[in-house]
mmCIF file with all atom_site columns, C-alpha atoms in Angstrom:
data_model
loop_
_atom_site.group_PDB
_atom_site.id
_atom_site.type_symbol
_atom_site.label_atom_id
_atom_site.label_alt_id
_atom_site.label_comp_id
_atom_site.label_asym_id
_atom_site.label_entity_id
_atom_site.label_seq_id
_atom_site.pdbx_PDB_ins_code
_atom_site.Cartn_x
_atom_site.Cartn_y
_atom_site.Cartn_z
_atom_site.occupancy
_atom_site.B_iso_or_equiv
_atom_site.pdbx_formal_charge
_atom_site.auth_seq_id
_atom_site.auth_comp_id
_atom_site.auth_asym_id
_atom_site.auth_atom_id
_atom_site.pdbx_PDB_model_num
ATOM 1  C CA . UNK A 1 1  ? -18.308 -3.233 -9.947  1.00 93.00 ? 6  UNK A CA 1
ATOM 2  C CA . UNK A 1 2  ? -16.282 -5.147 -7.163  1.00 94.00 ? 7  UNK A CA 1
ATOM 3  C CA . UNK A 1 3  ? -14.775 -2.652 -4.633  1.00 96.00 ? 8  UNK A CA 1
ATOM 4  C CA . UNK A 1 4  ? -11.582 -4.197 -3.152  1.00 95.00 ? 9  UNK A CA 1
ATOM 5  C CA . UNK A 1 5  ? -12.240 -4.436 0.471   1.00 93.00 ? 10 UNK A CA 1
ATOM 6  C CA . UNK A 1 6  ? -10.362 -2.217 2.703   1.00 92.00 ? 11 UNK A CA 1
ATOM 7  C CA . UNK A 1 7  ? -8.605  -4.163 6.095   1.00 89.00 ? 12 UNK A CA 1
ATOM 8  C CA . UNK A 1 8  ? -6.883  -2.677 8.722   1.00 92.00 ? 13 UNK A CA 1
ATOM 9  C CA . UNK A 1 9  ? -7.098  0.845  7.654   1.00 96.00 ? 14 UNK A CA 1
ATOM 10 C CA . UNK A 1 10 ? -5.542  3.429  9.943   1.00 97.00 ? 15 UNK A CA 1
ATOM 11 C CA . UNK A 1 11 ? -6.360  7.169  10.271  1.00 97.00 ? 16 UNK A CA 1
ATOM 12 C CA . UNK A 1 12 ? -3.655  9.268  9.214   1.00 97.00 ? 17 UNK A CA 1
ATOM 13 C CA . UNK A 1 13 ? -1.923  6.596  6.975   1.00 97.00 ? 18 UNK A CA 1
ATOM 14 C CA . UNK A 1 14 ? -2.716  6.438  2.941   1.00 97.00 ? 19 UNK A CA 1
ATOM 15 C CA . UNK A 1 15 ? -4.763  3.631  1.746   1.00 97.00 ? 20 UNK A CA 1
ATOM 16 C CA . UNK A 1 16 ? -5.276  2.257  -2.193  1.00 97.00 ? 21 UNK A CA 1
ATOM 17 C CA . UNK A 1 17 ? -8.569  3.055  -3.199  1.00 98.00 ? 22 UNK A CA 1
ATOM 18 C CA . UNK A 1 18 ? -9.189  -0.235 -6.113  1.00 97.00 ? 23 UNK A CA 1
ATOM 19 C CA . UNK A 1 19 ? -12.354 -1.284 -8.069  1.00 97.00 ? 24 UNK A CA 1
ATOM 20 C CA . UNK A 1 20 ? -12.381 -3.067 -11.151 1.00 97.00 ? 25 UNK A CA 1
ATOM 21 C CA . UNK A 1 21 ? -15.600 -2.548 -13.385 1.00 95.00 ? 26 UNK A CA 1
ATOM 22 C CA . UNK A 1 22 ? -16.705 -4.814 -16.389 1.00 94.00 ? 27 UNK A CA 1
ATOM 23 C CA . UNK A 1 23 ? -19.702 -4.261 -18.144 1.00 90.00 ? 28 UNK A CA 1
ATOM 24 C CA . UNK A 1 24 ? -21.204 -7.364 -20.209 1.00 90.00 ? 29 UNK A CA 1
ATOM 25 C CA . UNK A 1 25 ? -18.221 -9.223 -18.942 1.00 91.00 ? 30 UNK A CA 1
ATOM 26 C CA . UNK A 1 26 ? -15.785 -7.430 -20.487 1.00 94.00 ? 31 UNK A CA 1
ATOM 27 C CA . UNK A 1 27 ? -13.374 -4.696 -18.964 1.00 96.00 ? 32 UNK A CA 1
ATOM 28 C CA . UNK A 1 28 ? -14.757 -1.005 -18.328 1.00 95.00 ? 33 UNK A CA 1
ATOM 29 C CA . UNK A 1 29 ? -12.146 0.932  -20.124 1.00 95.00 ? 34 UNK A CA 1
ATOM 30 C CA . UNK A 1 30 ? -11.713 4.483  -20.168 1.00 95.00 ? 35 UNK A CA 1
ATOM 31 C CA . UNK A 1 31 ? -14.128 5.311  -17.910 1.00 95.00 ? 36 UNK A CA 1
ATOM 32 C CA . UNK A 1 32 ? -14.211 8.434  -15.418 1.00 96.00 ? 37 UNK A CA 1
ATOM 33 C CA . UNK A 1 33 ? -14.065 6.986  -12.210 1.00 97.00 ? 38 UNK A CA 1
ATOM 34 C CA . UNK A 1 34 ? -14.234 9.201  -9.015  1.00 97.00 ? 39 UNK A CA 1
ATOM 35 C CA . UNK A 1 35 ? -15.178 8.263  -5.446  1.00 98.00 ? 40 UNK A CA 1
ATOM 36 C CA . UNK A 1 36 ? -17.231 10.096 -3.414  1.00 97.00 ? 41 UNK A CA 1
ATOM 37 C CA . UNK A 1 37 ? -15.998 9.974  0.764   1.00 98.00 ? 42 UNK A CA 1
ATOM 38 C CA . UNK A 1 38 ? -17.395 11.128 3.856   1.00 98.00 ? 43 UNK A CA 1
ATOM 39 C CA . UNK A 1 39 ? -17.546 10.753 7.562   1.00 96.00 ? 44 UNK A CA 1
ATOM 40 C CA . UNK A 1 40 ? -21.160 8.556  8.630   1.00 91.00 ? 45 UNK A CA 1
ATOM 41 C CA . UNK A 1 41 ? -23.605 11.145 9.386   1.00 86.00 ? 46 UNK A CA 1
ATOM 42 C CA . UNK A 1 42 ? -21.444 13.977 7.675   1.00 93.00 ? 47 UNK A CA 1
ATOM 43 C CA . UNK A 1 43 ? -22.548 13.532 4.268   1.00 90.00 ? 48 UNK A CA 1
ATOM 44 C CA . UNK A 1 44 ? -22.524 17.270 4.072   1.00 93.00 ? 49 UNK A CA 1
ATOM 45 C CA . UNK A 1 45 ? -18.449 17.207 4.200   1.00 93.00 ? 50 UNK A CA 1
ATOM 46 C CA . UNK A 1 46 ? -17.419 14.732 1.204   1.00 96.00 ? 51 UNK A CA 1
ATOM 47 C CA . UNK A 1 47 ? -14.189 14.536 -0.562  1.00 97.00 ? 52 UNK A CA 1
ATOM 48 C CA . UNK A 1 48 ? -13.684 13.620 -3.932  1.00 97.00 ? 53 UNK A CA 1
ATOM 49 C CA . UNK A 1 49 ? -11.152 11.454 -4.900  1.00 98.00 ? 54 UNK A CA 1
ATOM 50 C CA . UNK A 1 50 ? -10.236 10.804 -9.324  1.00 98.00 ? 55 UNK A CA 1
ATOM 51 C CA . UNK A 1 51 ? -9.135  7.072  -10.029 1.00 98.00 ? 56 UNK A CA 1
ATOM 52 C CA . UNK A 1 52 ? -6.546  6.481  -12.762 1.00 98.00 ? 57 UNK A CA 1
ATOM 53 C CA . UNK A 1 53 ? -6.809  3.188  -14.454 1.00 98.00 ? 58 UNK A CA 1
ATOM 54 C CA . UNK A 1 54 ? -3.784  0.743  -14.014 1.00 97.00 ? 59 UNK A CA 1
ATOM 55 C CA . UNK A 1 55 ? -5.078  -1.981 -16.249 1.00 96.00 ? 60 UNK A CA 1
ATOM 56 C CA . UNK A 1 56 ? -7.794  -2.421 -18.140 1.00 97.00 ? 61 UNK A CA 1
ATOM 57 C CA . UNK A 1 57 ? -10.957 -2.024 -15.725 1.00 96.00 ? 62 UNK A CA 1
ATOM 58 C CA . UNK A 1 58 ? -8.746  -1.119 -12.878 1.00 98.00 ? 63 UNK A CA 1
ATOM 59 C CA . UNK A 1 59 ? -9.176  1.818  -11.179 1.00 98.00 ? 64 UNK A CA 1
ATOM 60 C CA . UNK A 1 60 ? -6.920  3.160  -8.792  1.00 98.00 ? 65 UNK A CA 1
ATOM 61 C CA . UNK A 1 61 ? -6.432  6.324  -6.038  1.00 98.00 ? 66 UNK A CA 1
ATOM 62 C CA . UNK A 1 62 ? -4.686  6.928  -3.131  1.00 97.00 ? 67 UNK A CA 1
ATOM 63 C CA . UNK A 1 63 ? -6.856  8.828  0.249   1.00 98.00 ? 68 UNK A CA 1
ATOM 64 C CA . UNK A 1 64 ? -5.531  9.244  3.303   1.00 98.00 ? 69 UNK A CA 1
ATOM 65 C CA . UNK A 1 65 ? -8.855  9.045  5.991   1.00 97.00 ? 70 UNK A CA 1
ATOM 66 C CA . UNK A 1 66 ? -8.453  12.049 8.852   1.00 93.00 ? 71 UNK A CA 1
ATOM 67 C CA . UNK A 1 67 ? -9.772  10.107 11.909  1.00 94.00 ? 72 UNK A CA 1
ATOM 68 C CA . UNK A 1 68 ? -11.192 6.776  13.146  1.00 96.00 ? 73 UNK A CA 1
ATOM 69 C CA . UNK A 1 69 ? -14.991 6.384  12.544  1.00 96.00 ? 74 UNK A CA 1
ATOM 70 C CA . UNK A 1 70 ? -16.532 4.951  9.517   1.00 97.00 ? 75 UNK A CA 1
ATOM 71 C CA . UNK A 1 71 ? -16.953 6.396  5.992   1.00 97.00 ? 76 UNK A CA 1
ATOM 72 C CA . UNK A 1 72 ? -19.350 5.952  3.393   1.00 97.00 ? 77 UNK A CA 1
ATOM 73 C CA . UNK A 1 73 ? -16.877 5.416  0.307   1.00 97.00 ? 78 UNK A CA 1
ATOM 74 C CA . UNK A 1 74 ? -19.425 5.694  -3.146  1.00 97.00 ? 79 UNK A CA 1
ATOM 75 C CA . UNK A 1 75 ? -17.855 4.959  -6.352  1.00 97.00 ? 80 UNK A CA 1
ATOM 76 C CA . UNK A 1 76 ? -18.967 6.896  -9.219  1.00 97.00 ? 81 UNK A CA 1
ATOM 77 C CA . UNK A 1 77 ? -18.662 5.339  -12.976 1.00 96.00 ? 82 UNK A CA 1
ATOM 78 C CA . UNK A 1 78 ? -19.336 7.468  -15.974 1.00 94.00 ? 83 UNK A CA 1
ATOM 79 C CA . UNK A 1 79 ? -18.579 6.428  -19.265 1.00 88.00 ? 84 UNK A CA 1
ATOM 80 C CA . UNK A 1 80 ? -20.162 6.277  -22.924 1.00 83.00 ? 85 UNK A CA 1
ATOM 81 C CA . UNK A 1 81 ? -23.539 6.156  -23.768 1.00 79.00 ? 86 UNK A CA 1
ATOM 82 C CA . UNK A 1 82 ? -24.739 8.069  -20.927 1.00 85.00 ? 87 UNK A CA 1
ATOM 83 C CA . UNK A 1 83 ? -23.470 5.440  -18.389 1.00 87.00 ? 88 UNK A CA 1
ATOM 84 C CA . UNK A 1 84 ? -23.275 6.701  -14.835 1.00 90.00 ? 89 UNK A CA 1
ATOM 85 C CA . UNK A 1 85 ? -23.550 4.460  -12.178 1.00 92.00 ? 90 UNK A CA 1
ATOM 86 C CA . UNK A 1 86 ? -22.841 3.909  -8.324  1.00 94.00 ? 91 UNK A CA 1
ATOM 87 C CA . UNK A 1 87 ? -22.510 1.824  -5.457  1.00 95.00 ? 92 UNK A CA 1
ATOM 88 C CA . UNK A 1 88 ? -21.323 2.515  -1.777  1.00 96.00 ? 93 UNK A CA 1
ATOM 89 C CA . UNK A 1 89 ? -19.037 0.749  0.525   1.00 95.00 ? 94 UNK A CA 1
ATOM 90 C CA . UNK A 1 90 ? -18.601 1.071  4.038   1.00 95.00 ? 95 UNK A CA 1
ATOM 91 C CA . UNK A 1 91 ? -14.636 1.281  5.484   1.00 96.00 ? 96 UNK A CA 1
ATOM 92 C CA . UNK A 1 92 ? -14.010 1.530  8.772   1.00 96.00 ? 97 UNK A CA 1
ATOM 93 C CA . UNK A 1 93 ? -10.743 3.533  10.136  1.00 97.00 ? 98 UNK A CA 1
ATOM 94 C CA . UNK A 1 94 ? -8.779  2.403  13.162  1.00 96.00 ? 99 UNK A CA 1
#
């Protein structure tokens, strides 16, 4: 799972959400990808975001963040075989 790094991100402006997945080197394909958002130390406010894939193992959706301050951004993967995993990022808003 590589997370496309977010730079320059400004509150109030929408940003591309991106991660491509591959599993056994190969391209996750249609998988459910969501990812999970919220304000550090607000974990009880989260929004939740549904990626679309682009291209095979892409996964794509737009978010606009509220306010400067740093989010947790998790990405969820489900797919067959009772895959589910995650990973969180760290993106901080200007």
């Amino acid at each position: 799972m590589e997370f496309t790094e977010l730079d320059d991100v400004k509150s109030g402006e929408e940003s591309k959400l991106e991660v491509k997945i591959t599993l056994d080197d190969a391209d996750l394909e249609d998988a459910r990808v969501r990812y999970e958002i919220w304000k550090e130390d607000d974990k009880d406010n989260t929004d939740w975001v549904n990626a679309d894939e682009v291209n095979p193992g892409n996964y794509i959706a737009d978010y606009v963040f509220d306010e400067a301050a740093t989010y947790t951004v998790r990405v969820h993967v489900e797919g067959e075989d009772e895959l589910h995993e995650h990973k969180e990022y760290e993106v901080e808003v200007k």
